[in-house]
Each structure stands twice: as C-alpha cells, then as structure tokens.
Amino acid sequence: MPGFPSQLPVPAADFVLPLLDWYHANRRKLPWRDNPHWYRVWVSEIMLQQTTVKAVVPYFDAFLDRFPDVRTLAAAEEAEVLALWAGLGYYSRARQLLETARIICSAHDGSFPADYRAALALPGIGRYTAGAILSIAFGLPYPVVEGNVSRVFARYLAYADKWDGRAARGLWNLLSTIVSSSAIADRAGDFNQALMELGATVCTPRHPDCRNCPLTLACAARRRSMQHSLPVKRQARSVIVLDCTVALVRQGQKILMRPNQEAPFPKGLWELPRSNDESLALEIGNSLGTVTHGITHHLIRIQVVGASLVGASIPNGYRWIDPQNPGVGLSGYVRKVLGRLQGQQGQQGQKGR
DNA sequence: CATACGTGGGC
DNA sequence: TGCCCAAGTAT
C-alpha cells in the first residue's frame, strides 16, 4: 500500500511560485475578492459550499446589500435571511450563518475569531471554511481541501486509488506542510485560492486544459495521460422517484401556502398544499400540468391541480402569499410552478423551438 | 465512514 | 433524458 505521499515530488518553491504567478495573471474578478474583509470572505465561503460561482454572485451582491455587516445580519429575522437564500440550496447554511453572526456579536465582540479552534466551534464552519477564512482574510497559514484541490492533487500526483477519507487526510497533511513552508510566507490565502481557481478554470473535471496549466510539466497524470480518469470516485447512489399532487388555490394575486416541515422539500421554505391535505376542505379542479424537481438523490414529479377553498377560513400555519413579494423563502418546485404560470400568461414560448 | 442536505448547469 | 458536478458541514 503506497498510501498518500507525504511530500511533493519537487521542492515546494518549484510548485508554489509558478502557481502563484499563474494566479496573479489569471484570477477571475469576483465580488468578494476586491475587498477580502472577513465578513465578505465568510459569507462568500458559506454560499460557495457545494455551489457554483456563477450561481453565488447575484446572491452575494443582494445579501451584502441588505446585510452589509455582521451586526446588521445578527439583528435580522431568520425568515428574511431564508428569503434571500431561497434558490441557493442547503438552507441550514443560512440558518447557521445567522446563528454564527449572533455568536460573533455576543461572544467575539463583533469580529471573527482569528483562531482555528475558535473558528471551528462556530456553526457551519468546518475545516475547509475555517482554513479559507483564516488564510484569505487574516493571512494565517492554514490549508484548504475541497473538490478542486482534491482533483488537482489526485492528478498532479497520479493518485490512482479511490479518492476516500484516507486520501483526503493525506492531502490535508501534505498541504499543512506546504503552507507552513518558507515558499509561502504570508501568502497562504493566495496559494489556497490559486489551487481552487486552477481546479475551477483549468484542471476541470472534464476536458482539463493541460496546455494552459502552470503545473503541467511535473503533473504525473498528464505524463501518463491519466488526467481524464482521475480522481477515482465511488459510485453514486441511485435516484429515488416520488410522485405527489399539490393544489394551486388563488385569492386575487395571492396563493395559498404553508411552511414545509419534512423531507424531501427543504424545511422552513414554503410550499403549496397537497391536494389530499385533510386539514383543508378543497374542491379540486382542472390539472395545470406537471413539474419535475430534483432534490439530491430524489426526483419528484409534482402534479399541479387548480383548486378552490370550501369555506372562508384557512387552518393554522397556512398563509396567503403574493408570489411577486413573498417575504418568505419558496421551495424550488414552487418557484418552478410560479415561473411556468408567469411564462404562460406573458409572452408564450420564450424558449420555443 | 456513510448519509442528509438543494439547486442549476453541462453534455 | 439521465447523470455528473459545484469553494462542505453535521450527524
């Protein structure tokens, strides 16, 4: 068992310096990069977890516009934070962001703790995010390991075993040594971002652009033409298909909704009532079509029917929501249904043909 | 260590 | 279409 290498095949400087040069010449201009204050770095890092840069940018701008600093965020209602997060996914991130904002204000004097252990103790902050914030915002020598970094090193080192926890541990150890070395000095933040930027823009999962890679000469995978088959990942789980029927009940511009309580839809986001909801006296009308919505390893086919309320009152928990200005976060499939209704009423066939 | 947690985009 | 992927964390 070879295991994961404990050091680079080249001197650290021969790896670090070309990478930093490449980064300074090729880094993308991103909203959180021109002013790496810890609050902006923190919010961006939470948003970026398992999410693409392209999806995050508009959410980041809107979020910083509404909550420009940690005290403004700490004073916010959770519902408003969730409403600004709706569509980004992984909503526990938003709850924990708010929770941590309050802890920072109450227990850390309004500043992010520039201490690894203290950072790790905050909700929603794990090894990756702690390392990212402390290195990027505070210049401290902590490494980061995430999808991009793992892929870059699996290829650079031609690590052909399955990329599992052991490999990840090995990489954390290797990178800890590198960011502590003299080749890095106080540039751990740039080094970490360079690694991630390289994985995101050059050493991509498919079609890596090896001709434009600053590490190509020493890359073991490229030397053996293995770059397309690394890293070796475990097989994905199969998808579970579910069906359900929901009711669209209108009152003027508003639509009847309730906060979802259980999987597979996100907790706390709002959804349409089920057509068979026993607490609701509904008269079911015509079918309005079907939307398909994927949630992690579920694929849900949602039949939408028009319906009207028998009687005037609605049960506890239900609310009339104006889709134009919901004030709460709407489940993904609800946004799909509403978008489809809008599209039908407005001009037809925007994406026709 | 495996699993839950969301969504949009690429091919 | 179906499957893979994206700057992870908590349990």
XYZ file of C-alpha atoms (C1' of nucleotides) in Angstrom:
375
model
C 0.000 0.000 0.000
C 1.767 3.141 -1.197
C -0.650 5.495 0.546
C -0.735 9.214 0.002
C 2.671 10.890 -0.451
C 3.814 12.975 2.489
C 5.732 15.378 0.294
C 5.811 16.859 -3.186
C 7.967 15.312 -5.925
C 9.571 18.744 -6.403
C 10.855 21.400 -3.966
C 7.942 23.372 -2.519
C 9.040 26.577 -4.198
C 9.001 24.928 -7.629
C 5.356 24.132 -7.071
C 4.256 27.257 -5.224
C 5.866 30.023 -7.247
C 4.588 29.076 -10.727
C 1.155 28.558 -9.227
C 1.119 31.974 -7.545
C 2.389 33.637 -10.741
C -0.323 31.931 -12.733
C -2.950 33.029 -10.213
C -1.899 36.662 -10.228
C -2.156 36.714 -14.022
C -5.352 34.698 -14.409
C -7.587 35.127 -11.375
C -11.201 35.993 -12.063
C -12.587 39.261 -10.806
C -15.154 38.249 -8.180
C -17.211 40.479 -5.882
C -15.698 39.098 -2.682
C -12.126 39.337 -3.939
C -11.621 43.089 -4.275
C -12.147 43.606 -0.541
C -11.293 40.486 1.437
C -12.748 41.671 4.735
C -13.524 38.619 6.863
C -17.291 39.265 6.714
C -17.308 39.176 2.917
C -14.983 36.172 2.822
C -17.133 34.342 5.359
C -20.433 34.997 3.573
C -18.930 34.078 0.208
C -17.358 30.876 1.526
C -20.632 29.709 3.059
C -22.523 30.479 -0.140
C -19.886 28.747 -2.257
C -20.131 25.441 -0.395
C -21.258 22.881 -2.990
C -22.443 25.739 -5.197
C -21.109 27.259 -8.400
C -19.522 30.710 -8.550
C -21.989 31.756 -11.214
C -24.963 30.910 -9.015
C -23.481 32.641 -5.977
C -22.556 36.051 -7.420
C -26.075 37.580 -7.606
C -26.992 36.160 -4.186
C -23.806 37.535 -2.670
C -24.462 41.003 -4.039
C -28.067 41.042 -2.825
C -27.082 39.658 0.575
C -24.315 42.199 1.143
C -26.651 44.936 0.002
C -29.205 44.003 2.647
C -26.757 42.863 5.347
C -23.584 44.908 4.838
C -22.005 43.892 8.152
C -22.248 41.276 10.856
C -24.314 43.378 13.252
C -26.953 44.061 10.625
C -27.104 40.358 9.898
C -27.250 39.410 13.567
C -30.284 41.644 14.031
C -32.206 40.097 11.131
C -35.186 37.758 11.252
C -34.437 34.223 10.146
C -37.333 34.346 7.682
C -35.753 37.251 5.838
C -32.370 35.563 5.679
C -34.027 32.442 4.280
C -35.978 34.515 1.778
C -32.720 35.983 0.447
C -31.236 32.487 0.348
C -34.162 30.877 -1.498
C -32.839 29.175 -4.625
C -29.279 28.703 -3.369
C -29.964 25.372 -1.676
C -28.629 23.807 1.527
C -30.672 26.102 3.734
C -29.087 25.037 7.002
C -26.173 27.153 5.771
C -28.373 30.236 6.003
C -29.643 29.388 9.480
C -26.145 28.705 10.740
C -24.832 31.867 9.106
C -27.337 33.858 11.149
C -26.610 31.839 14.280
C -22.909 32.454 13.883
C -23.439 36.172 13.234
C -25.193 36.383 16.587
C -22.447 34.433 18.339
C -19.777 36.665 16.802
C -21.600 39.731 18.086
C -22.336 38.370 21.539
C -19.211 36.330 22.286
C -16.477 37.655 19.978
C -17.019 41.390 20.150
C -18.262 41.571 16.573
C -15.105 40.171 14.969
C -14.375 36.766 13.502
C -12.095 34.776 15.833
C -8.683 34.619 14.156
C -8.078 31.283 15.832
C -8.554 27.895 14.217
C -10.174 26.121 17.154
C -12.482 29.006 17.939
C -13.480 29.264 14.255
C -14.235 25.531 14.085
C -16.548 25.896 17.062
C -18.866 28.209 15.106
C -21.967 26.702 13.442
C -21.479 25.955 9.762
C -17.683 26.373 9.927
C -15.707 23.197 9.264
C -12.054 22.610 8.425
C -12.377 23.913 4.918
C -14.186 27.139 5.761
C -12.022 27.809 8.819
C -8.904 27.431 6.684
C -10.329 29.578 3.906
C -11.320 32.491 6.155
C -8.193 32.431 8.295
C -5.882 32.255 5.279
C -7.709 34.645 2.928
C -8.904 37.265 5.399
C -6.206 37.004 8.070
C -3.167 35.699 6.192
C -2.710 32.716 8.506
C -1.009 29.537 7.203
C -3.907 27.082 7.125
C -4.596 24.834 4.134
C -7.898 24.084 2.416
C -9.036 20.819 0.853
C -12.211 20.715 -1.211
C -13.297 19.379 -4.572
C -10.987 21.477 -6.738
C -7.901 20.954 -4.594
C -8.546 17.214 -4.369
C -8.852 16.919 -8.136
C -5.713 18.970 -8.797
C -3.634 16.794 -6.469
C -5.166 13.480 -7.485
C -3.942 14.340 -10.970
C -0.673 16.059 -10.131
C 0.361 13.050 -8.040
C -1.418 10.491 -10.256
C -3.187 9.131 -7.186
C -4.993 6.187 -8.769
C -6.610 4.652 -5.675
C -10.158 5.574 -4.805
C -10.360 9.131 -3.503
C -11.577 8.406 0.030
C -11.113 9.770 3.521
C -7.603 8.394 3.747
C -6.536 10.268 0.622
C -8.149 13.453 1.886
C -6.353 13.132 5.219
C -3.090 12.665 3.377
C -3.706 15.786 1.351
C -4.561 17.852 4.432
C -1.255 16.769 5.947
C 0.746 17.471 2.804
C -0.800 20.911 2.387
C -0.267 21.773 6.045
C 3.439 21.308 5.457
C 3.414 23.356 2.272
C 1.538 26.377 3.639
C 3.878 26.395 6.638
C 6.951 26.405 4.424
C 9.118 29.394 3.614
C 7.943 29.271 -0.003
C 4.547 30.518 1.186
C 5.460 33.084 3.824
C 2.283 35.087 4.353
C 0.642 34.131 1.065
C -1.403 31.123 2.189
C -4.610 32.895 1.173
C -3.438 33.429 -2.390
C -1.970 29.934 -2.509
C -5.249 28.356 -1.407
C -7.271 30.440 -3.845
C -4.799 29.683 -6.623
C -5.261 25.963 -6.111
C -9.049 26.299 -6.169
C -9.001 28.685 -9.119
C -6.813 26.283 -11.067
C -9.239 23.439 -10.389
C -12.224 25.580 -11.287
C -10.906 27.030 -14.542
C -8.106 24.784 -15.886
C -7.926 21.426 -14.108
C -11.656 20.936 -14.544
C -13.497 17.649 -14.003
C -13.984 17.174 -17.729
C -11.732 18.441 -20.501
C -8.855 19.712 -18.355
C -6.903 22.375 -20.232
C -3.423 20.980 -19.633
C -1.801 23.269 -22.212
C -2.585 26.273 -20.048
C -1.722 24.705 -16.708
C 1.251 26.104 -14.766
C 1.855 22.663 -13.224
C 1.740 20.660 -16.420
C 5.444 19.814 -16.649
C 5.532 17.970 -13.329
C 1.965 16.614 -13.481
C 2.158 12.815 -13.138
C -1.328 12.231 -14.526
C -0.638 14.199 -17.649
C 2.668 12.432 -18.162
C 0.740 9.142 -18.182
C -2.360 10.539 -19.952
C -4.450 9.742 -16.888
C -5.882 13.214 -16.316
C -9.304 12.286 -17.682
C -9.773 9.320 -15.359
C -8.667 10.942 -12.100
C -9.715 11.277 -9.385
C -11.319 7.839 -8.947
C -14.670 8.390 -7.306
C -17.032 5.954 -5.701
C -20.221 5.079 -7.495
C -23.110 7.454 -6.998
C -26.275 6.231 -5.362
C -29.324 5.667 -7.493
C -32.152 8.159 -7.611
C -35.465 7.651 -5.817
C -38.532 8.741 -7.783
C -41.515 10.172 -5.914
C -44.885 11.456 -7.043
C -47.178 13.943 -5.370
C -50.066 16.224 -6.230
C -50.316 19.801 -4.996
C -53.129 22.326 -5.191
C -52.950 25.850 -6.558
C -55.518 27.862 -4.603
C -55.743 31.536 -5.517
C -57.223 34.559 -3.819
C -56.672 37.515 -6.103
C -52.918 37.726 -6.714
C -52.123 35.553 -3.729
C -51.647 31.803 -3.458
C -52.273 29.524 -0.505
C -49.080 28.120 1.021
C -47.661 26.626 4.188
C -44.171 26.148 5.570
C -42.830 22.731 4.712
C -41.984 20.530 7.686
C -40.487 17.389 6.242
C -38.226 15.935 3.602
C -37.755 15.808 0.746
C -38.603 19.502 0.457
C -36.468 21.966 2.421
C -37.595 22.613 5.970
C -38.806 26.147 6.587
C -39.292 27.028 2.941
C -42.893 27.431 1.828
C -44.776 25.103 -0.454
C -48.188 24.502 -1.991
C -50.759 22.424 -0.088
C -51.072 18.762 -1.017
C -54.281 18.023 -2.872
C -55.118 15.373 -0.279
C -54.394 17.596 2.731
C -57.031 16.583 5.278
C -56.891 19.819 7.203
C -58.034 21.646 4.089
C -61.511 21.478 2.516
C -60.664 21.691 -1.173
C -62.663 21.387 -4.316
C -60.253 20.028 -6.903
C -60.441 21.492 -10.392
C -58.507 21.026 -13.604
C -54.945 19.850 -13.976
C -52.399 22.621 -14.557
C -49.571 20.326 -15.588
C -46.566 18.647 -14.052
C -43.183 19.894 -12.895
C -40.191 17.698 -12.189
C -37.864 18.675 -9.398
C -34.639 17.010 -8.344
C -33.510 17.142 -4.721
C -30.212 15.402 -4.012
C -30.956 11.744 -4.713
C -34.716 12.255 -5.176
C -36.560 13.001 -8.359
C -40.030 14.288 -7.623
C -42.812 14.541 -10.164
C -45.295 17.110 -8.987
C -48.747 17.207 -10.476
C -50.338 20.635 -10.068
C -54.121 20.962 -9.940
C -56.252 24.066 -9.658
C -58.467 24.087 -6.572
C -60.795 26.302 -4.603
C -61.374 26.515 -0.900
C -64.673 25.303 0.515
C -65.407 27.883 3.194
C -63.598 31.084 4.012
C -61.074 30.245 6.715
C -57.709 28.523 6.466
C -56.078 26.319 9.103
C -53.248 27.445 11.338
C -49.941 27.637 9.569
C -51.381 28.406 6.177
C -50.966 31.838 4.664
C -51.856 33.720 1.517
C -48.580 34.529 -0.243
C -48.048 37.059 -3.004
C -45.602 35.447 -5.440
C -44.333 38.870 -6.504
C -43.233 39.661 -2.978
C -43.363 36.502 -0.866
C -41.445 37.725 2.182
C -40.579 34.059 2.846
C -38.470 31.502 1.033
C -40.318 29.417 -1.533
C -39.429 25.805 -2.273
C -37.723 25.204 -5.578
C -40.666 23.460 -7.148
C -42.978 26.307 -6.118
C -40.733 28.762 -7.935
C -40.865 26.479 -10.952
C -44.660 26.310 -10.881
C -44.990 30.074 -10.490
C -42.467 30.702 -13.227
C -44.374 28.470 -15.564
C -47.647 30.273 -14.812
C -45.958 33.629 -15.407
C -44.480 32.412 -18.667
C -47.847 31.208 -19.892
C -49.538 34.493 -19.132
C -46.792 36.682 -20.532
C -45.420 36.037 -23.958
C -45.660 32.427 -24.925
C -42.780 30.186 -25.817
C -39.740 32.188 -24.709
C -37.606 29.129 -25.205
C -39.639 27.722 -28.058
C -38.073 25.532 -30.714
C -17.413 6.182 7.425
C -21.979 6.814 5.295
C -25.717 9.762 4.712
C -28.729 14.025 4.533
C -28.878 18.281 2.823
C -30.792 21.863 -2.805
C -30.261 23.660 -6.947
C -28.874 24.864 -11.667
C -25.894 23.903 -15.491
C -23.278 20.959 -18.825
C -23.244 17.382 -22.081
C -33.026 12.302 -20.722
C -30.166 10.988 -17.097
C -26.196 11.596 -14.724
C -22.373 14.255 -13.016
C -20.762 18.160 -10.970
C -20.140 22.585 -7.806
C -15.054 26.905 -2.850
C -18.732 21.221 2.713
C -20.888 20.545 7.268
C -23.271 17.998 10.710
C -24.550 13.780 12.463
